[in-house]
Short mmCIF file of C-alpha atoms and ligand atoms in Angstrom, two decimals:
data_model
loop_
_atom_site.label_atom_id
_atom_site.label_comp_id
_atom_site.label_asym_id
_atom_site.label_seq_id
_atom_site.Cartn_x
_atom_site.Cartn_y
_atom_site.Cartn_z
CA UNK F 1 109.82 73.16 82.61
CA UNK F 2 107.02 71.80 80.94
CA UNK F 3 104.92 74.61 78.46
CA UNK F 4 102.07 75.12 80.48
CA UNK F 5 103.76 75.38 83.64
CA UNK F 6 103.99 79.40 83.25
CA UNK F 7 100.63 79.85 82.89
CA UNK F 8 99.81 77.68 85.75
CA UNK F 9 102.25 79.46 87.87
CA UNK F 10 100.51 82.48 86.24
CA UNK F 11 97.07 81.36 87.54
CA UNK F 12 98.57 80.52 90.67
CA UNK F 13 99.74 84.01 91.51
CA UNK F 14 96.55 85.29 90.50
CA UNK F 15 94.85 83.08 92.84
CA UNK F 16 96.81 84.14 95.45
CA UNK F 17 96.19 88.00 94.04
CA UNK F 18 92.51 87.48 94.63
CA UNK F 19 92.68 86.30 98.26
CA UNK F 20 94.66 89.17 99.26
CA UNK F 21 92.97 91.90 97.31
CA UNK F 22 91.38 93.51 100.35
CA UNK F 23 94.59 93.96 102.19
CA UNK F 24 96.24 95.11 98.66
CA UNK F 25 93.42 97.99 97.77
CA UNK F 26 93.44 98.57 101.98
CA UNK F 27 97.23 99.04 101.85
CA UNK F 28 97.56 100.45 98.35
CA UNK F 29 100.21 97.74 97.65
CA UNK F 30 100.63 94.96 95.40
CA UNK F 31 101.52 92.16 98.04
CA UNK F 32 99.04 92.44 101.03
CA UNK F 33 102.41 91.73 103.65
CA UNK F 34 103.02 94.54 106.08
CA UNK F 35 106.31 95.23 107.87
CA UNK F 36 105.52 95.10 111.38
CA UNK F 37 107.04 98.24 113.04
CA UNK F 38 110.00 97.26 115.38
CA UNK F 39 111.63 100.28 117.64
CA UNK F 40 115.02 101.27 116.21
CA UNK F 41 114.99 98.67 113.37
CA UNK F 42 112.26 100.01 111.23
CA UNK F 43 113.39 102.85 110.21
CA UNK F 44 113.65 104.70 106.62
CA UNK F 45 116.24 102.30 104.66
CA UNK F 46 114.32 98.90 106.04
CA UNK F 47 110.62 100.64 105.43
CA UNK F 48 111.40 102.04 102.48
CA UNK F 49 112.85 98.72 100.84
CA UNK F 50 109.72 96.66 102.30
CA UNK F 51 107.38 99.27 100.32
CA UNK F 52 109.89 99.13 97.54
CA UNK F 53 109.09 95.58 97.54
CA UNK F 54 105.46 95.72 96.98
CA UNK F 55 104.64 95.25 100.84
CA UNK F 56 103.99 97.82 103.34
CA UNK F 57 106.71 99.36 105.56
CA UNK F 58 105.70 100.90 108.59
CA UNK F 59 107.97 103.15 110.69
CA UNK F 60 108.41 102.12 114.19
CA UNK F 61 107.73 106.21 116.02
CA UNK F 62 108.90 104.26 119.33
CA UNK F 63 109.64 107.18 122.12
CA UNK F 64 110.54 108.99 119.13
CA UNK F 65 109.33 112.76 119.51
CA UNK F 66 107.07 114.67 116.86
CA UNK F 67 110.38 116.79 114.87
CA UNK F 68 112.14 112.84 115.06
CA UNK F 69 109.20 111.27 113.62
CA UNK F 70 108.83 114.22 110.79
CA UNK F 71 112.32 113.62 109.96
CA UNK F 72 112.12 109.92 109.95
CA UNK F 73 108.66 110.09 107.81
CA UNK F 74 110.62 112.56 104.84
CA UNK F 75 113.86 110.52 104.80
CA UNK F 76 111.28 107.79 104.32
CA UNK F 77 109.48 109.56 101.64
CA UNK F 78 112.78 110.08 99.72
CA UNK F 79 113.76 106.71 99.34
CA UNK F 80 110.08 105.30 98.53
CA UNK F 81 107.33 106.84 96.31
CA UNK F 82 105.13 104.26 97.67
CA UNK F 83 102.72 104.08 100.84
CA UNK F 84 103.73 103.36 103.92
CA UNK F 85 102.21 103.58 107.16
CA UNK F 86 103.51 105.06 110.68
CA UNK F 87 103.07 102.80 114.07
CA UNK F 88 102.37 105.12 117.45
CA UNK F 89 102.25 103.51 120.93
CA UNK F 90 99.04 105.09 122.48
CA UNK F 91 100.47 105.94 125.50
CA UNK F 92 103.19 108.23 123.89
CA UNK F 93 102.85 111.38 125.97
CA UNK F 94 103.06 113.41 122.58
CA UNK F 95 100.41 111.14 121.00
CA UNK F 96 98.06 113.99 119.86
CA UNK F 97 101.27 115.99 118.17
CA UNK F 98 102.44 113.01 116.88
CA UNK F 99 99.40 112.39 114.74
CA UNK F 100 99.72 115.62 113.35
CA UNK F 101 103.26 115.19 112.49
CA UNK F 102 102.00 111.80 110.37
CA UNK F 103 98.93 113.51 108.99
CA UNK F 104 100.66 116.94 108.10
CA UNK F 105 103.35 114.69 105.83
CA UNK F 106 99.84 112.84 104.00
CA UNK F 107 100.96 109.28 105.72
CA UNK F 108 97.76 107.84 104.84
CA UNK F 109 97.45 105.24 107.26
CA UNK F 110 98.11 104.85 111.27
CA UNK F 111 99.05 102.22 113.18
CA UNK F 112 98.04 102.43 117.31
CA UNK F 113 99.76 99.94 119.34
CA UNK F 114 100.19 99.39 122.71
CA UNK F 115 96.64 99.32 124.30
CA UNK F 116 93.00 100.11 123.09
CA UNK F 117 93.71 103.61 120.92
CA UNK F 118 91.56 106.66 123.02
CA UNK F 119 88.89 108.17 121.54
CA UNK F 120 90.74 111.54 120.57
CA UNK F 121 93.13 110.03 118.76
CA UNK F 122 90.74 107.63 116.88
CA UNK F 123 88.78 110.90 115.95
CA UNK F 124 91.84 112.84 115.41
CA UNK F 125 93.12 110.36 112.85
CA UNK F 126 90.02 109.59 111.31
CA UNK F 127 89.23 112.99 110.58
CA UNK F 128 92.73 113.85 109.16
CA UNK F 129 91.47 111.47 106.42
CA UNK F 130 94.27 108.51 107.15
CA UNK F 131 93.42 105.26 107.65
CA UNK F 132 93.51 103.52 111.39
CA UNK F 133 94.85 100.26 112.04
CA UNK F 134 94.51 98.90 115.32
CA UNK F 135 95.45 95.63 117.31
CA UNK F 136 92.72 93.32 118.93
CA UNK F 137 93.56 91.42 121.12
CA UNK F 138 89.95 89.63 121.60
CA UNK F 139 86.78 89.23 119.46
CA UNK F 140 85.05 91.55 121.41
CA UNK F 141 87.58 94.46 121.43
CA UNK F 142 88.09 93.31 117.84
CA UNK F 143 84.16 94.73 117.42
CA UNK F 144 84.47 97.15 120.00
CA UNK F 145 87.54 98.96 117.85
CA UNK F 146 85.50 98.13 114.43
CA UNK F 147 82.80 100.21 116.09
CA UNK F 148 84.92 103.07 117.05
CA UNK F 149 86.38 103.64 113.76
CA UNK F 150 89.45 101.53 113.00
CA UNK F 151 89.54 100.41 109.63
CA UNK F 152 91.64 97.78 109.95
CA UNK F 153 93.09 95.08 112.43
CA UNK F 154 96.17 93.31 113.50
CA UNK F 155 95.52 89.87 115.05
CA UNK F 156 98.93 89.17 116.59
CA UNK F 157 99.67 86.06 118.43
CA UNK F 158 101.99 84.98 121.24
CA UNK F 159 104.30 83.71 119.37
CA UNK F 160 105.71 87.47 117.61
CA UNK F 161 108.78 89.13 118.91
CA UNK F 162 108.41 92.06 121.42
CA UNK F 163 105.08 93.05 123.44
CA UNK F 164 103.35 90.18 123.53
CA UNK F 165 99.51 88.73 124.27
CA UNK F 166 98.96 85.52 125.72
CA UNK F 167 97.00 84.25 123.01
CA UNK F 168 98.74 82.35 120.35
CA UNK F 169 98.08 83.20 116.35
CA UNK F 170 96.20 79.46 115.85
CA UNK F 171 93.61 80.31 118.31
CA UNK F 172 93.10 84.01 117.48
CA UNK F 173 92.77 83.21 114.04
CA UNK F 174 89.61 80.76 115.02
CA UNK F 175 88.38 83.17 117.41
CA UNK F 176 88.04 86.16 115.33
CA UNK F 177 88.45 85.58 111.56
CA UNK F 178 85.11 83.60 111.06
CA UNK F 179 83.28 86.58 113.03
CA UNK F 180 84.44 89.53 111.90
CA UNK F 181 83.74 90.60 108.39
CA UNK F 182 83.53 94.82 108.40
CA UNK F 183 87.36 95.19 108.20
CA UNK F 184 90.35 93.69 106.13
CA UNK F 185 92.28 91.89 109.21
CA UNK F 186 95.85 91.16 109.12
CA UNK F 187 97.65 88.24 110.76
CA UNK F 188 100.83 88.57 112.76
CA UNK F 189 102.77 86.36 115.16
CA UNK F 190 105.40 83.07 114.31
CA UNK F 191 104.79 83.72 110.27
CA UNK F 192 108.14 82.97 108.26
CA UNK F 193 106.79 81.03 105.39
CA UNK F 194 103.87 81.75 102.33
CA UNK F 195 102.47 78.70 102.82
CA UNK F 196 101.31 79.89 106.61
CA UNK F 197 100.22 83.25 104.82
CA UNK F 198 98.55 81.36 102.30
CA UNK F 199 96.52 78.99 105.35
CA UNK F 200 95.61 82.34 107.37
CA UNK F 201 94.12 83.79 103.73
CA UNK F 202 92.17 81.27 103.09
CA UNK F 203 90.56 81.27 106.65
CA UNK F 204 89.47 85.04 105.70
CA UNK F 205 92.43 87.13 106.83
CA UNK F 206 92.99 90.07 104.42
CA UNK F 207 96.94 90.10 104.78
CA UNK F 208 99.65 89.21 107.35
CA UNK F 209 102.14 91.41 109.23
CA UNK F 210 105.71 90.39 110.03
CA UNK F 211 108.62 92.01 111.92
CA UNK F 212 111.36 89.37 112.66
CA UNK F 213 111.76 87.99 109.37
CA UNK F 214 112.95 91.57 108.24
CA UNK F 215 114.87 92.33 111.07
CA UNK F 216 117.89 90.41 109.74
CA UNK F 217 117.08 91.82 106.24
CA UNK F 218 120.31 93.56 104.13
CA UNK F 219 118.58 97.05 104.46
CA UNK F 220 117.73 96.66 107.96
CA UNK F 221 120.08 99.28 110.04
CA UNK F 222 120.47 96.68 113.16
CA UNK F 223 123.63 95.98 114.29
CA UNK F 224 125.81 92.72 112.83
CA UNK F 225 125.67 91.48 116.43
CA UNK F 226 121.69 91.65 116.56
CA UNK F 227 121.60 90.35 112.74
CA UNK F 228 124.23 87.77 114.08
CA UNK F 229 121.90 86.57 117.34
CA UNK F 230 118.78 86.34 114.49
CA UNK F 231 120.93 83.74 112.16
CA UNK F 232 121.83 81.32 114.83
CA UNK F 233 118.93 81.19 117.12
CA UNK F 234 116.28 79.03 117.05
CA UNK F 235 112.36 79.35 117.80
CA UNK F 236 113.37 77.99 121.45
CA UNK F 237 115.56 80.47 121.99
CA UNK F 238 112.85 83.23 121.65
CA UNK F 239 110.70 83.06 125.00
CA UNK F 240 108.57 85.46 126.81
CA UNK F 241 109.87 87.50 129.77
CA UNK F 242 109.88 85.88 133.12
CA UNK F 243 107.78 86.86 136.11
CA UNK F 244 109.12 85.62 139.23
CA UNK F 245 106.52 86.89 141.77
CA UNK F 246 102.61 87.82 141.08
CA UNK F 247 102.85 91.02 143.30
CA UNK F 248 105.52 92.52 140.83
CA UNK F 249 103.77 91.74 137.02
CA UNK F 250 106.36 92.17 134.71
CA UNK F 251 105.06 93.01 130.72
CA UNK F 252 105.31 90.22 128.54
CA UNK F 253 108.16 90.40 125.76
CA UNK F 254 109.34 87.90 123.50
CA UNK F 255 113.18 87.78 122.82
CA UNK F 256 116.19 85.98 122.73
CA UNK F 257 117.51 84.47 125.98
CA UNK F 258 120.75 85.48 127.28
CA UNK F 259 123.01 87.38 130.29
CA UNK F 260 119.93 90.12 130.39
CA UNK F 261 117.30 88.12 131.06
CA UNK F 262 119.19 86.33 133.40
CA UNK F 263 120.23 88.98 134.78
CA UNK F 264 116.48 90.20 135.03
CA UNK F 265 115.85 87.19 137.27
CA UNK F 266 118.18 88.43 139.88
CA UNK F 267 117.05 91.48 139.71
CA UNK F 268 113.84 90.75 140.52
CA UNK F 269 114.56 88.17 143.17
CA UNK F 270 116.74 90.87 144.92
CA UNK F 271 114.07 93.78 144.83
CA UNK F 272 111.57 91.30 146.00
CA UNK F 273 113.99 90.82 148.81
CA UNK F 274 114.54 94.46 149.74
CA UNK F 275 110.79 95.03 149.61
CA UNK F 276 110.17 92.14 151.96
CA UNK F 277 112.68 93.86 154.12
CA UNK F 278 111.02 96.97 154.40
CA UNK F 279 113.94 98.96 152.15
CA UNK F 280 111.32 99.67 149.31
CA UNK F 281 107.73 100.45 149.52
CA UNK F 282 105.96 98.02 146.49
CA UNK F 283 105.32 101.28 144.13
CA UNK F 284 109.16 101.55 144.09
CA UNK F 285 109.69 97.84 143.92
CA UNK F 286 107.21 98.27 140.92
CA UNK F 287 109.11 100.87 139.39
CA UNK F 288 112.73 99.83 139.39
CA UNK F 289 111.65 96.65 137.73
CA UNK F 290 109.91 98.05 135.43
CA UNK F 291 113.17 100.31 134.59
CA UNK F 292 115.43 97.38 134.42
CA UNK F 293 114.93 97.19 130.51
CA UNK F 294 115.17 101.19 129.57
CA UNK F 295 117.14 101.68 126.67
CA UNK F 296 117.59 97.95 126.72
CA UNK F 297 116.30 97.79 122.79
CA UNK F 298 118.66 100.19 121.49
CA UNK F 299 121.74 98.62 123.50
CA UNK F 300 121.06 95.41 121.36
CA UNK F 301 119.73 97.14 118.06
CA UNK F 302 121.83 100.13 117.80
CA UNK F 303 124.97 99.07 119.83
CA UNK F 304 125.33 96.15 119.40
CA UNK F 305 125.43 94.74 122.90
CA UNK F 306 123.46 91.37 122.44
CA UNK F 307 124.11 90.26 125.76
CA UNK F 308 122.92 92.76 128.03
CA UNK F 309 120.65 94.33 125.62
CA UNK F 310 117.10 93.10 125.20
CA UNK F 311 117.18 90.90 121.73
CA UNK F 312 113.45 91.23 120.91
CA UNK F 313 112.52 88.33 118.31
CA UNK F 314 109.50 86.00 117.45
CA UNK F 315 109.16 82.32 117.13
CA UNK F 316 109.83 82.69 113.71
CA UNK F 317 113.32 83.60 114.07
CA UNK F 318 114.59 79.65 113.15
CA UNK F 319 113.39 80.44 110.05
CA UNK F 320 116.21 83.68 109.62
CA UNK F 321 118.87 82.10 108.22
CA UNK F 322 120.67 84.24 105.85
CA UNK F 323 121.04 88.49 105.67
CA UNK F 324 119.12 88.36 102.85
CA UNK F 325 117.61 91.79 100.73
CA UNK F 326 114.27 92.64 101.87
CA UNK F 327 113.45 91.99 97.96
CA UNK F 328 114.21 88.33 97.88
CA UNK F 329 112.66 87.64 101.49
CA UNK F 330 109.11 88.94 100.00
CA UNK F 331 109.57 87.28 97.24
CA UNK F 332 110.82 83.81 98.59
CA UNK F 333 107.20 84.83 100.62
CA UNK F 334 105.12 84.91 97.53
CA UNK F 335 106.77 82.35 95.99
CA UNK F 336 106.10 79.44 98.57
CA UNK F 337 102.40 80.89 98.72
CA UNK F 338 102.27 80.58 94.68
CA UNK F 339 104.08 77.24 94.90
CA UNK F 340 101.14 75.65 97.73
CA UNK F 341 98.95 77.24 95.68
CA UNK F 342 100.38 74.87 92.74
CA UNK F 343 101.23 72.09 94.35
CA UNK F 344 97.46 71.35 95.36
CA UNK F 345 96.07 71.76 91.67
CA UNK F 346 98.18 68.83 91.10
C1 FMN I 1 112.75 93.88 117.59
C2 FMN I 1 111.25 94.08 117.58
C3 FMN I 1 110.72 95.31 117.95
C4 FMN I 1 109.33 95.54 117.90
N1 FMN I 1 108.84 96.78 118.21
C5 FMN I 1 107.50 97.03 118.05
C6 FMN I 1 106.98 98.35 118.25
O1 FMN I 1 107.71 99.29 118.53
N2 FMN I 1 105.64 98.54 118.08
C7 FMN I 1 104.80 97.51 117.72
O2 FMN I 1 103.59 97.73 117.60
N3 FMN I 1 105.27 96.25 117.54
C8 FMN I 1 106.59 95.99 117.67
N4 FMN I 1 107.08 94.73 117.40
C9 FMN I 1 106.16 93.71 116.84
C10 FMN I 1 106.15 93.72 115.29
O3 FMN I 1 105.59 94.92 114.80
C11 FMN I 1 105.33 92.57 114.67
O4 FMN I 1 103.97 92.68 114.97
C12 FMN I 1 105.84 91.22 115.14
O5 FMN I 1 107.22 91.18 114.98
C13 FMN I 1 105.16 90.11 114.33
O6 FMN I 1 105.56 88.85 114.76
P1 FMN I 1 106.89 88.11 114.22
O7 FMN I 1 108.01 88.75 114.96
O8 FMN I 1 106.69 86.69 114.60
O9 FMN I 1 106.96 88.33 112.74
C14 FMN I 1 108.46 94.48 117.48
C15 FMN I 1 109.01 93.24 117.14
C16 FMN I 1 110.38 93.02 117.16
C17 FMN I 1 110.93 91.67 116.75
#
C-alpha cells in the first residue's frame, strides 16, 4: 500500500461523510443508510444490528397491535442504545394507538407507509416531538407531504421488494431530487452496491434505504429457507404480481416467483370464471383475491414455506450472495462508495 494511500482513503470517506451529512444529523447516525422495514423480518435482533452498525434500523409494526409493537420497540431498545425508527402502515386500524405506543417509548422518528399519511396522524406525530418520514410517490405529493409536515422522504422505485409503485428509482430520482430541496430525501428501490448510493448522493439525495440486502443478513430472524431463496435467485426472478383481468386490480408486490404465484394465476382465472357465471357478485370476487395472500409473508418468513408463501424481494436480490453479518454488509456498502470515491481522484 503505498504511504499516502491512508490518507487518501481518509479523504475519501470524508468526502463521502459530507454528502451524506443531512441524512446522518436527520437520522442521528453515522452512515446515512436506513434499514427499510420488512414485515416479520425486521424485527429487534436485525434492527438493532443495522443501528449497531452505524445505519438506521427501523422496525417493521406490520398488523402488529399497539402491546406487540411496545414489546418489539423495548426488546429493541435493549439490544441497541442507538436510534432507530418505527414503520406504521397508515391504514392500520390502531394507527392513532400505535403512535402513542412509538412516542410513549421516545422513538424519535416515524415512518408512514402504505398511502398518503392522514392529517391526524401527521399532527399526532409531529406534536409528540418525533420526526415523520413519509413515502412520495410523485413530485407533487412529494411537496404536498413537505407541506403537511413530513420531515423527511423515501423515494422508492419499482424495482424494491414488496408494495411496489410503478415508477422505477432512475426516473424518480430525476423527477424529484433536482426539485425538492426543504427535506433530506432518501433513495430506495434495486440498491445493493455504494457505488449506486454514492451516484444517488451526488444527484442530491440525503441517504438511501434498503430492505433486501439485509434480509439475508446473519442477524436477520428469517427462516434458512427464505435466506436460502435470497442466495440463489437472481434480479429476474424478483417480478411484480400478476394481474390477469382489469376488473379485478390486484396490488403490486415484488417477490420471488414460484408455486404461489402460480398458483395466484389460477386463482384468479377461476374466480373470474365463477363471477362470469353468476356464483360471485364482483365485491366478493374482489375480496377473495385480495385474501389469497393473507398470512402469505409469514408462511415464507417465519415458516419457512418458500413455495407457497409469498417470497417478497427486490431487484437487488442477485446481488445477496452470502449470509453475511449486518456489520460487514454496511461496511462492504461504505467501502465501494469510499473506493468510487477513490478511484475517480485517480
Ligand atoms: C420481505 C420484505 C418486506 C417488506 N415489508 C415492508 C413493510 O412492511 N413496510 C414497508 O414500508 N416496506 C416494506 N418493504 C420495503 C422495504 O422497506 C424497502 O423499502 C425496500 O426493500 C427497498 O428496496 P430493496 O428491496 O430493493 O432494497 C418490504 C420489503 C421486503 C423485501
Amino acid at each position: 500500500m503505498p504511504p499516502d494511500s491512508v490518507p487518501r482513503e481518509v479523504a475519501a470517506r470524508s468526502a463521502l461523510d459530507r454528502l451524506w451529512s443531512r441524512g446522518t444529523a436527520f437520522l442521528g447516525c453515522s452512515v446515512a443508510i436506513m434499514g427499510g422495514a420488512m414485515s416479520w423480518v425486521s424485527e429487534r435482533h436485525l434492527v438493532a444490528a443495522i443501528s449497531n452498525a452505524g445505519g438506521f434500523g427501523v422496525i417493521a409494526c406490520g398488523a402488529m397491535g399497539p402491546d406487540l409493537l411496545a414489546r418489539e420497540i423495548a426488546g429493541t431498545q435493549a439490544l441497541t442504545v442507538r436510534p432507530f425508527g418505527v414503520n406504521l402502515i397508515t391504514m392500520h386500524p390502531q394507527l392513532d394507538d400505535l403512535i402513542r405506543v412509538c412516542l410513549e417509548a421516545k422513538v424519535g422518528h416515524i415512518v408512514l407507509a402504505g398511502g398518503i399519511p392522514p392529517g391526524g396522524a401527521v399532527r399526532a406525530v409531529k406534536d409528540g416531538g418525533a420526526r415523520l418520514v413519509a413515502f412520495a410517490p410523485a413530485l407533487v405529493l412529494a411537496k404536498r407531504l413537505v407541506r403537511s409536515g413530513a420531515d423527511a422522504l423515501v423515494i422508492e422505485g419499482s424495482e424494491a421488494g414488496g408494495h411496489i409503485g410503478p415508477v422505477s428509482l432512475t426516473v424518480l430520482a430525476q423527477e424529484i431530487l433536482p426539485h425538492l430541496q426543504e427535506v433530506p430525501v432518501f433513495v430506495a428501490g434495486g440498491l445493493g452496491r455504494g457505488e449506486a448510493i454514492l451516484a444517488y448522493l451526488e444527484m442530491g439525495a440525503s441517504g438511501a434505504q434498503l430492505g433486501t440486502r439485509f434480509a439475508a443478513a446473519v442477524e436477520s430472524i428469517a427462516h434458512p429457507n427464505f435466506k436460502r431463496a435470497f442466495l440463489r435467485a437472481n434480479a429476474r426472478d424478483a417480478v411484480p404480481s400478476v394481474q390477469l383481468d382489469e376488473r379485478f386490480p390486484v396490488i403490486p408486490v415484488r417477490g420471488l416467483t414460484n408455486e404461489g404465484t402460480r398458483r395466484f394465476l389460477r386463482y384468479q382465472a377461476e374466480t373470474r370464471d365463477r363471477f362470469q357465471a353468476g356464483a360471485l357478485s364482483k365485491e366478493e370476487a374482489q375480496l377473495e383475491i385480495e385474501h389469497f395472500w393473507a398470512g402469505a409473508l409469514r408462511r415464507a418468513v417465519i415458516d419457512g414455506d418458500v413455495e407457497n408463501g409469498s417470497v417478497m424481494a427486490g431487484q437487488s436480490v442477485g446481488m445477496v450472495t452470502a449470509e453475511q453479518p449486518t456489520a460487514a454488509i454496511m461496511d462492504e456498502l461504505v467501502s465501494q462508495a469510499v473506493a468510487a470515491l477513490l478511484a475517480r481522484r485517480g
